[in-house]
Coordinates of C-alpha atoms and ligand atoms in Angstrom, one line a residue:
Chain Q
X21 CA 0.0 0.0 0.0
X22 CA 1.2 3.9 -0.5
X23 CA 0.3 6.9 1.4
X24 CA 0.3 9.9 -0.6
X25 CA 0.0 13.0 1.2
X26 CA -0.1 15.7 -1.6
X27 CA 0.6 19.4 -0.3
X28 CA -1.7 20.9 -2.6
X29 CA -4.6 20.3 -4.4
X30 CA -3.3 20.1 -7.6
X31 CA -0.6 18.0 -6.8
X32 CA -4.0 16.0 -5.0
X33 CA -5.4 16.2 -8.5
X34 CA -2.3 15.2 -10.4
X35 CA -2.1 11.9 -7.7
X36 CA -5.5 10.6 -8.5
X37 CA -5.4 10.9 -12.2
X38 CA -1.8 9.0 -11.8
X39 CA -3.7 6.5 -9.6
X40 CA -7.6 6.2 -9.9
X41 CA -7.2 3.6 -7.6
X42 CA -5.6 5.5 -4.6
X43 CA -8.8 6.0 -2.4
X44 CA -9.3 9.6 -0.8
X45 CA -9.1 10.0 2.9
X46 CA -10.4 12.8 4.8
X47 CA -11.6 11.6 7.9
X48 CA -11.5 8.4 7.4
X49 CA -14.0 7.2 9.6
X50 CA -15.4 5.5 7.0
X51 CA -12.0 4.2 5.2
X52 CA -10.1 3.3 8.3
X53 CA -13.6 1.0 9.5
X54 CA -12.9 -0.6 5.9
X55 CA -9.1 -1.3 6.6
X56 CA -9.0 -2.0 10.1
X57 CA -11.7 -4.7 9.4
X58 CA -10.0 -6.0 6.3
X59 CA -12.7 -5.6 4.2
X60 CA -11.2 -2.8 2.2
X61 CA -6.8 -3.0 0.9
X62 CA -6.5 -0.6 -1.5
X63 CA -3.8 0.1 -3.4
X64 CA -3.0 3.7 -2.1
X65 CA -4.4 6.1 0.5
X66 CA -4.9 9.2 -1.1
X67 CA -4.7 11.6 2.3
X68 CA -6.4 15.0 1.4
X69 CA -5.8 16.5 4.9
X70 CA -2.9 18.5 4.5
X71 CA -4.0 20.1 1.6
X72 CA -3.8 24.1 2.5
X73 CA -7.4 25.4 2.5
X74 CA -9.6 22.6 1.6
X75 CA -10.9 22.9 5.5
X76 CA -12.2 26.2 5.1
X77 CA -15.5 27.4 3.5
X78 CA -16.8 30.6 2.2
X79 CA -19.2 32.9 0.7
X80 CA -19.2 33.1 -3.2
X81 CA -19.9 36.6 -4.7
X82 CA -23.3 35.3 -5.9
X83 CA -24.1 34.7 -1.9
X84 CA -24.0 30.8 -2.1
X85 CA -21.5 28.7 0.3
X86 CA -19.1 27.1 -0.9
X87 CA -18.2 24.7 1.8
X88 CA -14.5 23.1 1.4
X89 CA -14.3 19.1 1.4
X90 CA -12.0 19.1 4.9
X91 CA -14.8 20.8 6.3
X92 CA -16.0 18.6 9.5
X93 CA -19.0 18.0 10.8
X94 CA -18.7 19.9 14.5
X95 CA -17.3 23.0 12.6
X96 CA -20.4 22.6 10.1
X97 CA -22.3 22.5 12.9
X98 CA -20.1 25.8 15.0
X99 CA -19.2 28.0 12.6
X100 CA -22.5 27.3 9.6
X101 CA -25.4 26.1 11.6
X102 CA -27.2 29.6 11.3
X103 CA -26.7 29.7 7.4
X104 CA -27.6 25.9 6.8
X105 CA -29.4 24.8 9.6
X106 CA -30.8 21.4 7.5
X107 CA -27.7 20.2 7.2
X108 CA -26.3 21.4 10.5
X109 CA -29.2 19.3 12.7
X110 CA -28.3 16.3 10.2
X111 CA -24.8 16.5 10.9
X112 CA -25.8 16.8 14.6
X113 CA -27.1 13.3 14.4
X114 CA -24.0 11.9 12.8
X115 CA -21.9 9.1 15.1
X116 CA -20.5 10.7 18.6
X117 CA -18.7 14.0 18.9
X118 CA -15.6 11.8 18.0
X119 CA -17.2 11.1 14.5
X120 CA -18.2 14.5 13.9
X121 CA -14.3 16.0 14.8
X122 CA -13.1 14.1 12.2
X123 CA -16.3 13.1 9.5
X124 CA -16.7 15.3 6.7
X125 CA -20.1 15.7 4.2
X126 CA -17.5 15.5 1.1
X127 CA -16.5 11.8 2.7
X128 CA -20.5 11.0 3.4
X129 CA -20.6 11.9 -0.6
X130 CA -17.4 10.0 -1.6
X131 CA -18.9 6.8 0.1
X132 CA -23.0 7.6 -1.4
X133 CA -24.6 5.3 0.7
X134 CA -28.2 5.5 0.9
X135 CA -28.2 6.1 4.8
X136 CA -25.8 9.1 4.7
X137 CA -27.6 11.6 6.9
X138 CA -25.8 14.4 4.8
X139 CA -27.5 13.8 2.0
X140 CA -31.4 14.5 2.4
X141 CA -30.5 18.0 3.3
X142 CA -28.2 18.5 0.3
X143 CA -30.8 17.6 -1.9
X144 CA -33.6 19.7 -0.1
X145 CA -31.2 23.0 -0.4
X146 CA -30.2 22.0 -3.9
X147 CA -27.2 21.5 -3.0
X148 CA -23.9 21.2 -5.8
X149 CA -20.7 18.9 -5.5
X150 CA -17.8 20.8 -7.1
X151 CA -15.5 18.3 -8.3
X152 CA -12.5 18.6 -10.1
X153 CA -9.9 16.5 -12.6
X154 CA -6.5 17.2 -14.2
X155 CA -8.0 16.5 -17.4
X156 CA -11.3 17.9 -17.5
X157 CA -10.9 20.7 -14.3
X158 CA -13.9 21.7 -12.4
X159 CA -17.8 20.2 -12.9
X160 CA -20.4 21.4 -10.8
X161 CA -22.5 18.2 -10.4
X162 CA -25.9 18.9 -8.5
X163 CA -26.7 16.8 -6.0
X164 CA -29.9 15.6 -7.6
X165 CA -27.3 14.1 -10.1
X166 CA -24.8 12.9 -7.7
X167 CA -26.2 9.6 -6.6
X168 CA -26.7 7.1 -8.9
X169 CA -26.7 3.5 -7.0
X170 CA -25.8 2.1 -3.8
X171 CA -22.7 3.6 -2.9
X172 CA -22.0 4.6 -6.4
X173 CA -22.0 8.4 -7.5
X174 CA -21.4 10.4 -10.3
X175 CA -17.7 10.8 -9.4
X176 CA -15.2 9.7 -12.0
X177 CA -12.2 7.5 -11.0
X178 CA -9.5 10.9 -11.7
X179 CA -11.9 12.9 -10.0
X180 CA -11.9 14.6 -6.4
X181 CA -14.3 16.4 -4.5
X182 CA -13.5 19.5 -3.7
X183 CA -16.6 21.6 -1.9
X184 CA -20.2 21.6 -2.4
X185 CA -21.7 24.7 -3.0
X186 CA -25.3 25.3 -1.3
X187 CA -27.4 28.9 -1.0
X188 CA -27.6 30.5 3.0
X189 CA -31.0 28.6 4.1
X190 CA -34.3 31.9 3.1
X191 CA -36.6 29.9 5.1
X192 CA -37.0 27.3 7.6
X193 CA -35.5 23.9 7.2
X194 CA -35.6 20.6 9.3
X195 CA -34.2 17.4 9.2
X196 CA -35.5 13.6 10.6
X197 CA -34.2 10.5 11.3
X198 CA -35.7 7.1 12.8
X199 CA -33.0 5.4 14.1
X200 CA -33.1 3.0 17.1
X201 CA -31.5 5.4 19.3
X202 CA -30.1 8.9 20.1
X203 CA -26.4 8.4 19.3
X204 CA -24.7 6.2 16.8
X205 CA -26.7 4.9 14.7
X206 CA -27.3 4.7 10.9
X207 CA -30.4 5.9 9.8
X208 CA -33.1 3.6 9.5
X209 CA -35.1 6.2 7.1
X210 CA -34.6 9.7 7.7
X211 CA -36.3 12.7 5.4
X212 CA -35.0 16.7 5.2
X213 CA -37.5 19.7 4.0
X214 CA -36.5 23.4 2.9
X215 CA -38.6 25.5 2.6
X216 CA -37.7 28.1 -0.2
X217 CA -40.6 31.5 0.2
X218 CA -38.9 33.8 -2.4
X219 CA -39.9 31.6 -4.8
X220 CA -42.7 29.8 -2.9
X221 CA -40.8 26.5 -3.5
X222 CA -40.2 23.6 -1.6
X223 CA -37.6 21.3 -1.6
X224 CA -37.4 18.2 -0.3
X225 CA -34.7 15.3 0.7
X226 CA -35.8 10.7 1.8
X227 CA -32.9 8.9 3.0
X228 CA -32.0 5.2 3.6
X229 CA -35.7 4.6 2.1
X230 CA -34.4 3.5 -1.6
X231 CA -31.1 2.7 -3.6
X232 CA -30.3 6.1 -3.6
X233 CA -31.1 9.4 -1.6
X234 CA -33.5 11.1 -3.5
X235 CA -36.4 14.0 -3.6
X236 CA -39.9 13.6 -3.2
X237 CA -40.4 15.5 -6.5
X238 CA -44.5 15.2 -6.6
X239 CA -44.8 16.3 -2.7
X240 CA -42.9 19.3 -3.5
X241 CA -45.1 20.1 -6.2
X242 CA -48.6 19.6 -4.1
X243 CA -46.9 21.6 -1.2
X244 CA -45.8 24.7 -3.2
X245 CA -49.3 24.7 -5.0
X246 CA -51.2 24.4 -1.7
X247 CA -49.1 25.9 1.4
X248 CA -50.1 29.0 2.3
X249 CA -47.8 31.2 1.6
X250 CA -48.9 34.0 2.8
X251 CA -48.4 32.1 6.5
X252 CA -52.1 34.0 7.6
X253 CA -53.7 30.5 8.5
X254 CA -52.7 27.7 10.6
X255 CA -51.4 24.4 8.6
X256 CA -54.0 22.4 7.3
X257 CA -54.0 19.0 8.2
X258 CA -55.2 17.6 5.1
X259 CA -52.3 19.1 3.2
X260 CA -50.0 18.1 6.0
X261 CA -50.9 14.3 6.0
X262 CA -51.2 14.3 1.6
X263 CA -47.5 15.7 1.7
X264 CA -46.8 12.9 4.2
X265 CA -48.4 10.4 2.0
X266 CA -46.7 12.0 -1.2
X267 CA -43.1 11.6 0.2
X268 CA -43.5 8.4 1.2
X269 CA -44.3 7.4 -2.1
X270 CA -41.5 8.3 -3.4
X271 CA -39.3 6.0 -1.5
X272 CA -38.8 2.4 -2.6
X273 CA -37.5 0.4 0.6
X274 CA -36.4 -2.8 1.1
X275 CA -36.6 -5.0 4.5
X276 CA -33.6 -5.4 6.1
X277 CA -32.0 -6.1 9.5
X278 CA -32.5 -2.2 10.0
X279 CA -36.8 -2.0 9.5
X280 CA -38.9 -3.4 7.0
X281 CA -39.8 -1.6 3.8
X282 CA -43.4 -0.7 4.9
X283 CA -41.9 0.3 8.5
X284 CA -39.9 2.7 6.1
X285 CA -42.9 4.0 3.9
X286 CA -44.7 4.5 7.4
X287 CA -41.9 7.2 9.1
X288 CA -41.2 9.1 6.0
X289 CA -45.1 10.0 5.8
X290 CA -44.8 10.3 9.6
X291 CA -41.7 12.5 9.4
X292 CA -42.7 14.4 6.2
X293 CA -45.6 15.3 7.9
X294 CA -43.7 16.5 11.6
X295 CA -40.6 17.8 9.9
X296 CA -43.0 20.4 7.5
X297 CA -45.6 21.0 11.0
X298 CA -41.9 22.5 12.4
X299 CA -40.9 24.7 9.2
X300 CA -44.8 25.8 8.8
X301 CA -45.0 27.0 12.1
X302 CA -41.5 28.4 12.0
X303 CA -42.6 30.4 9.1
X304 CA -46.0 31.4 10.2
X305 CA -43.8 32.8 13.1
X306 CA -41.8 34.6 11.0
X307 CA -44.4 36.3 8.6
X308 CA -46.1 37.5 12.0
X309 CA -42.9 39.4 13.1
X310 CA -42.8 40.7 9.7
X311 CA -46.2 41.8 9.5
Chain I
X27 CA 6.8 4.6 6.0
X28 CA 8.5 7.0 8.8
X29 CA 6.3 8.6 11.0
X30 CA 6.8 12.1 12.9
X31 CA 4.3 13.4 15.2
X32 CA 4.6 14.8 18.5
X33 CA 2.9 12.6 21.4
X34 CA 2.3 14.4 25.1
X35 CA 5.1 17.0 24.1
X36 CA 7.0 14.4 23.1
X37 CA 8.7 14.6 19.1
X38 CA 9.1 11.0 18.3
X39 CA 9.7 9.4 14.8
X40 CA 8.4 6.3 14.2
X41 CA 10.0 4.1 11.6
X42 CA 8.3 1.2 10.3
X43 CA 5.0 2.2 10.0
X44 CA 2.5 0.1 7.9
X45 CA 0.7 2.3 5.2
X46 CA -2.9 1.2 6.9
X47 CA -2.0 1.2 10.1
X48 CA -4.1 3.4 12.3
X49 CA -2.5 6.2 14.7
X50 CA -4.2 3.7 17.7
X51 CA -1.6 1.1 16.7
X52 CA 1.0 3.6 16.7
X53 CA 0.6 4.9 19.9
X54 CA -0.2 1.4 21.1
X55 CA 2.7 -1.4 19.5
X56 CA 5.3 1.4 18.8
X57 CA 5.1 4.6 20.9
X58 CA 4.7 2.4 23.9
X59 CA 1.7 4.0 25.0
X60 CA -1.0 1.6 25.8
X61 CA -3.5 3.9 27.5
X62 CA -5.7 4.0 24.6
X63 CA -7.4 1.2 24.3
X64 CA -8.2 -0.6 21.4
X65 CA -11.6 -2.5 21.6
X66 CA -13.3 -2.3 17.8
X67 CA -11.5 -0.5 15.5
X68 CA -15.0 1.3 13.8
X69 CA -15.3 4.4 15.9
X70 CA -18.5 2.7 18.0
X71 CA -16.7 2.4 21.6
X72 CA -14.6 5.4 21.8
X73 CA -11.9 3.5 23.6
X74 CA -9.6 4.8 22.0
X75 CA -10.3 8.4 22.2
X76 CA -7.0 10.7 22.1
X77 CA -6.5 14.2 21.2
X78 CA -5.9 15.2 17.6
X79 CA -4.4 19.1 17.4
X80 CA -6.6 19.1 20.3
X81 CA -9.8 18.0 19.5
X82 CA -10.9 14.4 20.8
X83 CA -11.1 11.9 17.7
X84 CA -10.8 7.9 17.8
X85 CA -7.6 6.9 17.5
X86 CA -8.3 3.7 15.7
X87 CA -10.0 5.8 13.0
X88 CA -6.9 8.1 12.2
X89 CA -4.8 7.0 9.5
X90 CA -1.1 6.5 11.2
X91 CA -0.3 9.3 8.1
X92 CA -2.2 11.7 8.7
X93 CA -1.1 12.4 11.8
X94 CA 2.6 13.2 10.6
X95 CA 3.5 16.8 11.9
X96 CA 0.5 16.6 14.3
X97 CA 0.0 17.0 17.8
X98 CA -1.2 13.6 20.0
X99 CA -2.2 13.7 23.7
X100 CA -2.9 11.0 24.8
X101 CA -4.6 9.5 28.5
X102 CA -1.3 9.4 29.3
X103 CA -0.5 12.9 28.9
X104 CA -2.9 14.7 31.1
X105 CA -1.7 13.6 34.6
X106 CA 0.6 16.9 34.2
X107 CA 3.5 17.1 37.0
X108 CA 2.7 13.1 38.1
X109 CA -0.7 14.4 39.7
X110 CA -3.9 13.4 38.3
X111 CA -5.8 15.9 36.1
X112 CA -9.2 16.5 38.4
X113 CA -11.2 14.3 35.8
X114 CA -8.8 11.7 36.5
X115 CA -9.2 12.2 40.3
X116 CA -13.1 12.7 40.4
X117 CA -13.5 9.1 38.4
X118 CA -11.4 7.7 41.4
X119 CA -13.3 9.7 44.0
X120 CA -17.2 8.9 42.8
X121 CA -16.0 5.0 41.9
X122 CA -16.7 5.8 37.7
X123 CA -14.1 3.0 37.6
X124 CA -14.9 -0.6 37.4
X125 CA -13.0 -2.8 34.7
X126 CA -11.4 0.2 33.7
X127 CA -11.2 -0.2 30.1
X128 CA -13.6 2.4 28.7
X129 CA -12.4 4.7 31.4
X130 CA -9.1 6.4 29.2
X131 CA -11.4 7.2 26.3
X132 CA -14.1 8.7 28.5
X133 CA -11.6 10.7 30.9
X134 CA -10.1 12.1 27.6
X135 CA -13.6 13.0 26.1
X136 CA -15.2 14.3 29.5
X137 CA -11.7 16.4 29.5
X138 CA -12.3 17.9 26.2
X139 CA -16.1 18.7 27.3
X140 CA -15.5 20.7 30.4
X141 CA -12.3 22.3 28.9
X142 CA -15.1 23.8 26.5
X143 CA -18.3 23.8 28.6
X144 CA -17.3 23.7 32.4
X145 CA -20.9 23.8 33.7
X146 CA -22.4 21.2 31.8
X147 CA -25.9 19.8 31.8
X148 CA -27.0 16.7 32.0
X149 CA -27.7 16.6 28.7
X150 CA -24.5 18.4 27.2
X151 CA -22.7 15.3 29.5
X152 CA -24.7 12.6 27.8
X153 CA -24.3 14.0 24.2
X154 CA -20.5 14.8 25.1
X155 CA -20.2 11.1 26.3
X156 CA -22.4 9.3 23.3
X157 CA -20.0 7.7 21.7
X158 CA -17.9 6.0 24.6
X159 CA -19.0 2.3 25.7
X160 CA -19.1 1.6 29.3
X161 CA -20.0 -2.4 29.9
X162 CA -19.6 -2.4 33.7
X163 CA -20.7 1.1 35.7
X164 CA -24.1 1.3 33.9
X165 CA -22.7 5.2 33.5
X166 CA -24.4 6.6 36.5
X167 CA -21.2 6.8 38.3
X168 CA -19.3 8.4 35.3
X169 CA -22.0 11.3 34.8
X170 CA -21.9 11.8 38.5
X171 CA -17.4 11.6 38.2
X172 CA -18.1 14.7 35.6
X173 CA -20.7 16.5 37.4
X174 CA -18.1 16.1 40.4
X175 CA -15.2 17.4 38.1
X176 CA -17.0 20.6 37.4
X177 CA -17.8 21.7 40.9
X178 CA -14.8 21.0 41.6
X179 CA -13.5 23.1 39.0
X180 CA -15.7 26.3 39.7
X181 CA -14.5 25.9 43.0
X182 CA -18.4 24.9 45.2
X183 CA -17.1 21.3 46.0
Ligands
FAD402 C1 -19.0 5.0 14.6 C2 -19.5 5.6 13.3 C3 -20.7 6.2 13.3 C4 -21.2 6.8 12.1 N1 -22.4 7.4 12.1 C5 -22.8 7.9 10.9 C6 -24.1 8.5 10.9 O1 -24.8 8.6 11.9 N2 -24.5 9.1 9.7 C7 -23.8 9.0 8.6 O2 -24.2 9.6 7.6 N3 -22.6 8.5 8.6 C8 -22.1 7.9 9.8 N4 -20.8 7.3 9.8 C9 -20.1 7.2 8.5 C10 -19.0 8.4 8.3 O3 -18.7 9.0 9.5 C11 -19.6 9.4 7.3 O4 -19.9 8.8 6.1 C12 -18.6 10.6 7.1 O5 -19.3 11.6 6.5 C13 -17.4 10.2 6.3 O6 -16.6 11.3 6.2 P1 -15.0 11.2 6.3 O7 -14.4 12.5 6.0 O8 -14.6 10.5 7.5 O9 -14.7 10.2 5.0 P2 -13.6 9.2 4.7 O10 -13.7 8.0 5.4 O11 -12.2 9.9 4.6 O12 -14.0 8.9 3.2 C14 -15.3 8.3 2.9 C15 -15.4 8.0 1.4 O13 -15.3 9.2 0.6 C16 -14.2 9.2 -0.3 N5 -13.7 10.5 -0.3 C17 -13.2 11.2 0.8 N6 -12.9 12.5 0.4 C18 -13.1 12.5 -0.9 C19 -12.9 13.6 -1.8 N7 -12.4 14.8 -1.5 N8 -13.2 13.3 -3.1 C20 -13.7 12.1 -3.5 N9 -13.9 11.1 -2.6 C21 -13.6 11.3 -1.3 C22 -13.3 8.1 0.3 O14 -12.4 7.6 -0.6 C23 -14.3 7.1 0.9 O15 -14.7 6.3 -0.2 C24 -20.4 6.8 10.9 C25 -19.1 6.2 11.0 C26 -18.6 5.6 12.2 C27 -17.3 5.0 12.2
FES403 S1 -11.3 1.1 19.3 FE1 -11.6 3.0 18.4 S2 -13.7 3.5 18.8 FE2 -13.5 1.4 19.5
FES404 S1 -15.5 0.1 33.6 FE1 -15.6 -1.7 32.4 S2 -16.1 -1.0 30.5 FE2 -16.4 0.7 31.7

């Protein structure tokens, strides 16, 4: 095995189109699991943690974040939990405070699996992965885009992920997860919702509840068409428990040791419904102090 | 692969170093520090727990690699001077101790949690504590070592 510890990103660039097979490490709390139970030898380790700058994140001139790959999960949470408060409660959930010191949302992309709690919120804030090659330089690839299979993404071999872009949350935004208890646990299902009121969008995010993460693309539709935007009226519980029922139709579970697939189908109406109750009401607050 | 990182204050360089290996092993087989302890080697137990540059990570998760030009502390290195750190000394005191295995990993991460909240909730201690594994005190006695360490700290016990 080699170690390559490249001192700059495009000497991290020029490494993996030299070796597509020299696996990325940030925080490695998914790699080392792999090679410390020998179910993982690759070739090379590909260690991205001394690049200069890759752990810090920043605002774009058009407003957006652009959040570097080293970025960790507690300083997601610190120093961005205002500006992106989906993902910040998701990465809140992730492992033990260990985990989160050293786990990184570009790592919960690199391994794509369907239970990554990162990913619901990415998709509900339409989220971007910027990745970049020696060959072909930088693609923006949106996260709606990103997954395409369990634990296969939209990544190729010589490329590297180097930030994912995502716009300062304009309205409220939760995150869910079922899993069996507080602390350190994979998701069983979990489901994120943004709600977007410039545009009177909604966007939404179902986890661990199909081969990929993916959006609940008709309950987003019925929501923006029927919410009340104007935030005068209480929620209305029909609309509430059709979103619910809308979400969870867009998830395609399996059973497995974790729940069975109508156990799945069950909590994402369950926490479509809750997590939009929170936003709704969040907003309603909102337009009141406005008004 | 050589290795150079400093452990407890300590520059050592550690030659032979296996490209996998994790920084738990390291500080285990080759620094001679055994106070970490390894128990599963996927982050669930939190045996293991050291501080990175300062912030409490797993040990057995940390490519040996990475840590080159880093600073390690280590269960070993907080007994400053040969007395016991008060974290140390309030696990004693309230009996947090049984087996004693888990208790490195949670005396480093109880450390790291009233070095940054030193009036902690119940709550803020069972979050802060998540991810360590206690088989044997049933973790009474280790909430009540860190509510100990605390008072002790602000000076009302
Ligand atoms: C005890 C424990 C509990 C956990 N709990 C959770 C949980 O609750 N929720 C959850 O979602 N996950 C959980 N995880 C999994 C893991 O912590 C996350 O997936 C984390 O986001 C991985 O980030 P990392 O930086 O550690 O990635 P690494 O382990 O360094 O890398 C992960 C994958 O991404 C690839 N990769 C890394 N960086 C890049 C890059 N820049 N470009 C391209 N590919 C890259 C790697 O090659 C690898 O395939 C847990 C893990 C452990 C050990
Ligand atoms: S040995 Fe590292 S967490 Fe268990
Ligand atoms: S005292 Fe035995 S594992 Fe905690």
């Amino acid at each position: 095995m080699d170690f390559l510890r490249p001192a700059t990103w495009e000497e991290a660039l020029a490494a993996k189109a030299r070796r597509p097979d020299a696996v990325p490490l940030l925080g490695g709390t998914d790699v080392m699991v792999e090679i410390n139970l020998d179910a993982r030898r690759p070739a090379a380790l590909l260690d991205l943690t001394a690049v200069p700058g890759l752990a810090a994140w920043e605002r774009a001139v058009d407003g957006r974040l652009r959040v570097g790959a080293g970025v960790t999960y507690a300083r997601l949470i610190a120093e961005l939990g205002d500006l992106l408060p989906g993902l910040a409660q998701a990465a809140r959930t992730v492992g033990s405070p260990q985990i989160r010191n050293r786990g990184t949302v570009a790592g919960n992309l690199g391994a794509a699996s369907p239970a990554g709690d990162s990913h619901p919120p990415l998709l509900a804030g339409d989220a971007v992965v910027e990745a970049e090659s020696a060959a072909r330089g930088t693609r923006m690839i949106p996260a709606g885009d990103f997954y395409l299979g369990v634990k296969r993404s939209a990544l190729a071999p010589d490329e590297l992920i180097r930030a994912f872009w995502a716009a300062p949350a304009s309205g409220p935004q939760y995150f869910s997860k079922v899993g069996t208890r507080n602390a350190m646990v994979i998701a069983v299902c979990s489901f994120a919702i943004a709600l977007h009121p410039a545009e009177r969008r909604v966007g939404t995010g179902v986890g661990s509840a199909a081969p990929t993460p993916r959006r609940a693309p008709e309950a987003e539709r019925f929501l923006a068409g029927e919410l009340d935007w104007t935030g005068a009226a209480p929620l209305d519980a029909r609309v509430a428990a059709r979103f619910g029922a809308l979400a969870a139709r867009a998830a395609a579970p399996i059973d497995d040791v974790r729940g069975t697939a109508d156990y799945r189908r069950h909590a994402i109406a369950v926490m479509a419904r809750r997590t939009l109750t929170w936003a709704y009401d969040d907003y309603r607050k909102k337009a009141a102090e406005c008004a | 692969m050589r290795v150079n990182l400093t452990v407890n204050g300590r520059r050592e360089a550690v030659d032979g170093v296996w490209e996998g290996e994790s920084l738990l092993y390291v500080l285990r087989e080759r620094v001679g520090l055994p106070g970490a302890k390894n128990a599963c080697e996927q982050g669930e137990c939190g045996s293991c727990t050291v501080y990175l540059d300062g912030l409490p990570v797993c040990a057995c998760l940390v490519a040996a690699g990475q840590a080159e030009g880093r600073e390690v502390r280590t269960i070993e290195g907080l007994a400053a001077g040969g007395g016991l750190d008060p974290v140390q000394r309030a696990f004693l005191d309230r009996g947090a101790v049984q087996c004693g295995f888990c208790t490195p990993g949670l005396i480093v991460q109880a450390h790291d949690l009233l070095a940054r909240v030193p009036d902690p909730t119940d709550g803020e201690i069972r979050e802060a504590l998540a991810g360590n594994l206690c088989r044997c005190t049933g973790y009474e006695k280790i909430i009540e070592a860190v509510r100990l360490a605390a008072a002790r700290r602000a000076g009302s016990a």
